[in-house]
Amino acid sequence: MYYEMAPMEGITTYIYRRAYFHYFGGIDRYYTPFISTHKDKALSHKELQEILPEHNEGMQVIPQILTSSAQEFVKMAKELAQMGYTEVNLNCGCPSATVTTKHKGAGVLENPKQLDQMLAEIFEKCPIQVSIKTRIGMEQDWEWEDILEVYSHYQIAELIIHPRVRQDFYENTPRLEPVKAALDKLQCPVSYNGDLFCVGDVKRVSEQLPGLQACMLGRGLIADPGLVLTIRNGANINKDTLRAFHDEILEEYSRVLSGEKNAMYRMKELWFYMSQLFTEPDKYRKKIQKAEKLAVYESVVNRLFAEQELVDPDCNRFTF
Ligand SMILES: Cc1cc2nc3c(=O)[nH]c(=O)nc-3n(C[C@H](O)[C@H](O)[C@H](O)COP(=O)(O)O)c2cc1C
């Protein structure tokens, strides 16, 4: 089984990925948060930082593109190929209304014929391999049958399935049947993504989906950065490693972002997930969220580490 870090906008930035690789590792493929294509503009400074090879050394990183235009996808893929990338990922899952109304993200699933046309051009012209990260439809599970038929027309490097429809956002339980159908129908490697929060979740999914090549972890891995190492060899995360990991991310954000508020803003997003790894996290999380000065933020984090323990890695520890 391969393990993959899910792309998470604002969270799994290159700074996060690098620190993660330094302190934990055990991830086979890292996906960048989505990069939107632009008609005429070049990549922004922020987008470029994500994909610069020197920011991703030692890791297998796959850039993810969000677009409704095959032409723009191919243009960006060519630029990525020149930087040395051999695979690029198409986002067919983002549920945000600002994205789907422009027929991007999960919005591309609304009309399978148009999806087919877009993929035909992409697969004909893209100079590097293309993988796809997808939901199973916009509103209803039955939409998956036609979408899967479209996917079966192409040599997809890997199909990562988050088996919810767009309408679910992150509610309702991910379904395994659509993933089984994909494993039956497609030749390409299939990866499962969704609500893998503990060792037992990964075990259950692997048992119920024979033939699965990979599991992609998002929120569960951000909450417990040691989760993949626990899955692989039973080792649990400890406070010292978590603290060093945290400090490295904070230091890097403080170095590259202007002003302590921006660095803290990034850290606060992480704490939304990571605080749940501690016994009794609520009062600390609230104070972290309220902190306006770095010194206050750091003193709350110090107290959290000193006063609380890490929770046991059982299956009901996280609620996102
Ligand atoms: C804050 C946040 C940002 C996300 N950003 C992206 C993104 O840039 N690209 C993408 O394909 N999915 C994105 N996702 C979806 C995740 O990659 C993943 O599919 C989802 O969280 C379900 O997996 P999980 O239950 O393991 O978290 C994001 C999810 C969250 C919560």
Coordinates of C-alpha atoms and ligand atoms in Angstrom, one line a residue:
M1 CA 0.0 0.0 0.0
Y2 CA 1.2 3.5 -0.8
Y3 CA 0.4 6.4 1.4
E4 CA -0.3 9.9 0.1
M5 CA -0.6 13.3 1.7
A6 CA -3.8 15.0 0.5
P7 CA -3.6 18.4 -0.9
M8 CA -5.0 21.0 1.5
E9 CA -5.1 24.6 0.5
G10 CA -3.5 26.8 3.2
I11 CA -2.3 23.8 5.1
T12 CA -0.1 21.4 3.2
T13 CA 2.1 24.2 1.8
Y14 CA 5.7 23.5 0.8
I15 CA 6.7 24.7 4.3
Y16 CA 4.5 22.2 5.9
R17 CA 5.5 19.4 3.6
R18 CA 9.2 20.0 4.1
A19 CA 8.9 20.0 7.9
Y20 CA 6.7 16.9 7.7
F21 CA 9.3 15.1 5.6
H22 CA 12.0 16.2 8.0
Y23 CA 10.3 14.9 11.2
F24 CA 8.0 12.1 10.0
G25 CA 8.2 11.0 6.4
G26 CA 6.7 7.6 5.3
I27 CA 4.6 9.3 2.7
D28 CA 5.1 8.1 -0.9
R29 CA 3.4 11.0 -2.7
Y30 CA 2.7 14.5 -1.7
Y31 CA 0.2 16.6 -3.7
T32 CA 0.4 20.3 -3.7
P33 CA -2.8 22.3 -2.9
F34 CA -4.5 23.3 -6.1
I35 CA -2.9 25.8 -8.4
S36 CA -5.4 27.7 -10.6
T37 CA -4.6 28.2 -14.3
H38 CA -4.5 31.7 -15.7
K39 CA -5.3 32.6 -19.2
D40 CA -2.4 35.0 -19.8
K41 CA -0.8 35.6 -16.4
A42 CA 2.4 33.7 -15.3
L43 CA 2.4 31.8 -12.0
S44 CA 2.2 34.0 -9.0
H45 CA 5.1 34.2 -6.5
K46 CA 3.1 32.1 -4.0
E47 CA 2.3 29.4 -6.6
L48 CA 5.9 29.3 -7.8
Q49 CA 7.1 28.7 -4.2
E50 CA 4.9 25.6 -4.0
I51 CA 6.5 23.9 -7.0
L52 CA 10.1 25.1 -7.1
P53 CA 12.2 21.9 -7.1
E54 CA 14.5 23.2 -4.4
H55 CA 11.5 23.5 -2.1
N56 CA 10.5 19.9 -2.6
E57 CA 13.8 18.1 -2.5
G58 CA 13.7 14.4 -1.6
M59 CA 9.9 14.1 -1.9
Q60 CA 7.8 12.9 -4.7
V61 CA 5.6 15.9 -5.2
I62 CA 2.8 16.1 -7.7
P63 CA 1.4 19.5 -8.5
Q64 CA -2.3 19.8 -8.7
I65 CA -4.1 22.0 -11.2
L66 CA -7.6 23.4 -10.9
T67 CA -9.2 24.5 -14.2
S68 CA -12.1 24.1 -16.6
S69 CA -9.8 24.6 -19.6
A70 CA -7.9 21.8 -21.2
Q71 CA -5.8 24.3 -23.0
E72 CA -4.7 26.1 -19.8
F73 CA -4.1 22.7 -18.2
V74 CA -1.8 21.6 -20.9
K75 CA 0.0 25.0 -20.9
M76 CA 0.7 24.7 -17.2
A77 CA 1.7 21.0 -17.5
K78 CA 4.3 22.0 -20.1
E79 CA 5.8 24.5 -17.7
L80 CA 5.8 21.9 -14.9
A81 CA 7.4 19.4 -17.3
Q82 CA 10.2 21.9 -17.9
M83 CA 10.8 22.1 -14.2
G84 CA 11.3 18.3 -14.1
Y85 CA 7.8 17.1 -13.0
T86 CA 6.7 13.9 -14.6
E87 CA 3.1 13.9 -13.4
V88 CA 0.4 16.4 -12.8
N89 CA -2.9 16.0 -11.0
L90 CA -6.3 17.4 -12.1
N91 CA -8.7 18.6 -9.3
C92 CA -12.2 17.2 -9.9
G93 CA -13.3 17.4 -6.3
C94 CA -13.2 20.9 -4.9
P95 CA -16.8 21.5 -3.5
S96 CA -16.6 25.3 -3.0
A97 CA -19.4 27.2 -4.8
T98 CA -17.0 29.8 -6.1
V99 CA -15.1 27.0 -7.8
T100 CA -18.0 24.7 -9.0
T101 CA -20.0 27.6 -10.5
K102 CA -17.1 28.2 -12.8
H103 CA -17.2 24.4 -13.8
K104 CA -14.0 23.7 -12.0
G105 CA -13.2 21.3 -9.2
A106 CA -16.3 19.1 -8.6
G107 CA -18.1 21.3 -11.1
V108 CA -16.4 19.4 -14.0
L109 CA -18.5 16.4 -12.9
E110 CA -21.8 18.0 -13.7
N111 CA -21.6 17.3 -17.4
P112 CA -19.8 14.0 -18.2
K113 CA -19.8 14.8 -22.0
Q114 CA -17.9 18.1 -21.4
L115 CA -15.6 16.2 -18.9
D116 CA -14.9 13.7 -21.7
Q117 CA -14.1 16.5 -24.1
M118 CA -11.8 18.2 -21.7
L119 CA -10.0 15.0 -20.8
A120 CA -9.6 14.0 -24.5
E121 CA -7.7 17.2 -25.2
I122 CA -5.7 16.9 -22.0
F123 CA -4.7 13.3 -22.6
E124 CA -3.9 14.0 -26.2
K125 CA -1.6 17.0 -25.6
C126 CA -0.2 16.8 -22.1
P127 CA 3.5 16.0 -22.2
I128 CA 3.5 14.3 -18.8
Q129 CA 1.4 11.8 -16.9
V130 CA -2.0 12.9 -15.6
S131 CA -3.6 11.7 -12.4
I132 CA -7.0 12.7 -11.3
K133 CA -8.5 13.4 -7.8
T134 CA -12.2 13.2 -7.9
R135 CA -15.5 13.1 -6.0
I136 CA -18.2 10.7 -7.3
G137 CA -20.6 13.3 -8.5
M138 CA -22.3 16.7 -7.8
E139 CA -25.5 15.7 -6.1
Q140 CA -26.3 12.0 -6.3
D141 CA -24.3 8.8 -6.1
W142 CA -25.8 7.4 -9.3
E143 CA -23.9 10.1 -11.3
W144 CA -20.7 8.1 -10.7
E145 CA -21.6 5.5 -13.3
D146 CA -21.3 7.9 -16.2
I147 CA -18.3 9.7 -14.7
L148 CA -16.5 6.4 -14.3
E149 CA -17.3 5.5 -17.9
V150 CA -15.6 8.7 -19.0
Y151 CA -12.5 8.0 -16.8
S152 CA -12.3 4.5 -18.4
H153 CA -11.5 6.2 -21.8
Y154 CA -8.1 7.5 -20.6
Q155 CA -4.7 6.2 -19.4
I156 CA -4.9 7.9 -16.0
A157 CA -1.7 7.6 -14.0
E158 CA -3.8 7.2 -10.8
L159 CA -7.4 7.9 -9.9
I160 CA -7.8 9.2 -6.4
I161 CA -11.4 8.8 -5.3
H162 CA -12.9 10.8 -2.4
P163 CA -16.2 8.9 -2.5
R164 CA -18.6 11.7 -1.6
V165 CA -20.6 13.9 -3.8
R166 CA -20.1 17.7 -3.9
Q167 CA -23.4 18.2 -2.1
D168 CA -21.9 16.3 0.9
F169 CA -19.0 18.7 1.3
Y170 CA -17.4 16.9 4.2
E171 CA -20.7 15.5 5.8
N172 CA -22.0 12.0 5.4
T173 CA -19.9 8.9 5.3
P174 CA -17.7 8.2 2.3
R175 CA -19.0 5.3 0.3
L176 CA -16.9 2.2 -0.6
E177 CA -19.2 0.9 -3.4
P178 CA -18.1 3.5 -6.0
V179 CA -14.5 2.7 -5.3
K180 CA -15.2 -1.0 -5.7
A181 CA -16.8 -0.2 -9.1
A182 CA -13.7 1.8 -10.1
L183 CA -11.4 -1.1 -9.1
D184 CA -13.5 -3.5 -11.2
K185 CA -13.8 -1.2 -14.3
L186 CA -10.4 0.6 -14.5
Q187 CA -6.9 -0.6 -15.4
C188 CA -5.3 2.3 -13.7
P189 CA -4.1 2.4 -10.0
V190 CA -6.8 3.6 -7.7
S191 CA -6.3 5.5 -4.4
Y192 CA -8.9 5.9 -1.7
N193 CA -9.4 9.2 0.2
G194 CA -11.8 10.2 2.9
D195 CA -12.1 10.0 6.7
L196 CA -9.0 7.9 7.4
F197 CA -8.4 9.0 10.9
C198 CA -6.8 6.0 12.6
V199 CA -5.0 2.7 11.9
G200 CA -8.3 0.8 12.1
D201 CA -9.8 3.0 9.3
V202 CA -7.0 2.2 7.0
K203 CA -7.2 -1.5 7.8
R204 CA -10.9 -1.6 7.2
V205 CA -10.7 0.2 3.9
S206 CA -7.7 -2.0 2.7
E207 CA -9.6 -5.1 3.6
Q208 CA -12.8 -4.1 2.0
L209 CA -11.1 -2.8 -1.2
P210 CA -8.7 -5.5 -2.4
G211 CA -6.7 -4.2 -5.3
L212 CA -6.4 -0.7 -3.8
Q213 CA -3.0 0.8 -4.6
A214 CA -2.9 3.7 -2.2
C215 CA -4.6 5.6 0.6
M216 CA -4.6 9.4 0.7
L217 CA -4.8 11.0 4.1
G218 CA -5.8 14.6 4.8
R219 CA -7.3 15.9 8.0
G220 CA -6.4 12.7 10.0
L221 CA -2.8 13.2 9.1
I222 CA -2.8 16.9 9.9
A223 CA -4.3 16.1 13.3
D224 CA -1.8 13.3 13.9
P225 CA 1.3 13.8 11.8
G226 CA 2.6 10.5 13.1
L227 CA -0.4 8.6 11.8
V228 CA 1.3 7.0 8.7
L229 CA 4.3 5.9 10.8
T230 CA 1.8 4.3 13.2
I231 CA 0.1 2.6 10.3
R232 CA 3.4 1.4 8.9
N233 CA 5.2 0.2 12.0
G234 CA 3.1 0.8 15.1
A235 CA 5.3 3.8 16.3
N236 CA 3.3 6.5 18.0
I237 CA 4.1 10.2 17.8
N238 CA 5.7 11.8 20.8
K239 CA 5.4 15.3 22.2
D240 CA 9.1 16.3 21.6
T241 CA 8.9 15.4 17.9
L242 CA 5.5 17.2 17.5
R243 CA 7.0 20.3 19.2
A244 CA 10.1 20.4 17.0
F245 CA 7.9 19.9 14.0
H246 CA 5.6 22.8 15.1
D247 CA 8.6 25.1 15.8
E248 CA 10.1 24.4 12.4
I249 CA 6.9 25.3 10.6
L250 CA 6.4 28.5 12.7
E251 CA 10.0 29.5 12.2
E252 CA 9.7 29.1 8.4
Y253 CA 6.4 30.9 8.1
S254 CA 7.8 33.7 10.2
R255 CA 10.8 33.9 7.9
V256 CA 8.9 34.0 4.6
L257 CA 5.7 35.7 5.5
S258 CA 5.6 39.4 6.4
G259 CA 4.5 40.1 9.9
E260 CA 3.9 37.7 12.8
K261 CA 0.1 37.8 12.2
N262 CA 0.5 36.1 8.9
A263 CA 2.6 33.3 10.4
M264 CA 0.2 32.9 13.3
Y265 CA -2.7 32.8 10.9
R266 CA -1.2 29.8 9.2
M267 CA -0.4 28.1 12.5
K268 CA -4.0 28.7 13.7
E269 CA -5.3 26.7 10.7
L270 CA -3.1 23.8 11.7
W271 CA -4.2 23.9 15.3
F272 CA -7.8 23.5 14.2
Y273 CA -6.8 19.9 13.5
M274 CA -3.7 19.3 15.6
S275 CA -5.2 20.4 18.9
Q276 CA -7.4 17.3 18.9
L277 CA -4.3 15.2 19.4
F278 CA -4.2 16.5 23.0
T279 CA -6.3 15.6 26.0
E280 CA -8.7 18.5 26.8
P281 CA -7.7 20.8 23.9
D282 CA -10.6 23.2 23.8
K283 CA -9.5 26.0 26.1
Y284 CA -6.1 26.1 24.5
R285 CA -7.4 26.1 21.0
K286 CA -9.7 29.0 21.8
K287 CA -6.8 31.0 23.2
I288 CA -4.6 30.1 20.3
Q289 CA -7.3 31.3 17.9
K290 CA -7.7 34.6 19.8
A291 CA -3.9 35.3 20.1
E292 CA -3.0 38.5 18.4
K293 CA 0.7 38.6 19.4
L294 CA 3.2 35.9 18.7
A295 CA 4.4 36.0 22.3
V296 CA 0.8 35.2 23.5
Y297 CA 0.5 32.5 20.9
E298 CA 3.7 30.9 22.0
S299 CA 2.9 30.9 25.7
V300 CA -0.4 29.2 25.1
V301 CA 1.3 26.5 22.9
N302 CA 3.9 26.1 25.7
R303 CA 1.2 25.5 28.2
L304 CA -0.7 23.1 26.0
F305 CA 2.5 21.0 25.5
A306 CA 3.3 21.2 29.3
E307 CA -0.2 20.6 30.7
Q308 CA -1.8 18.1 28.3
E309 CA -0.9 14.7 27.0
L310 CA -1.3 13.2 23.5
V311 CA -4.4 11.1 23.2
D312 CA -4.3 7.4 22.5
P313 CA -4.5 6.5 18.8
D314 CA -8.0 5.0 18.9
C315 CA -10.6 5.4 16.3
N316 CA -12.9 8.0 17.8
R317 CA -10.5 10.7 18.8
F318 CA -11.1 13.2 16.0
T319 CA -14.2 15.0 15.0
F320 CA -13.7 17.6 12.2
Ligands
LIG1 C1 -8.9 23.0 4.4 C2 -9.0 22.0 3.3 C3 -8.3 22.4 2.1 C4 -8.4 21.5 1.0 N1 -7.7 21.8 -0.2 C5 -7.7 20.9 -1.2 C6 -7.0 21.1 -2.4 O1 -6.3 22.1 -2.6 N2 -7.1 20.2 -3.4 C7 -7.8 19.1 -3.3 O2 -7.9 18.2 -4.2 N3 -8.5 18.8 -2.2 C8 -8.4 19.7 -1.1 N4 -9.1 19.4 0.0 C9 -9.7 18.0 0.2 C10 -8.7 17.0 0.8 O3 -7.6 16.8 -0.1 C11 -9.4 15.7 1.0 O4 -9.9 15.2 -0.2 C12 -10.6 15.8 2.0 O5 -10.2 16.5 3.2 C13 -11.0 14.4 2.5 O6 -9.9 13.6 3.0 P1 -9.7 13.5 4.6 O7 -11.0 13.0 5.2 O8 -8.6 12.5 4.7 O9 -9.4 14.9 5.1 C14 -9.1 20.2 1.1 C15 -9.7 20.0 2.3 C16 -9.7 20.8 3.4 C17 -10.4 20.5 4.6

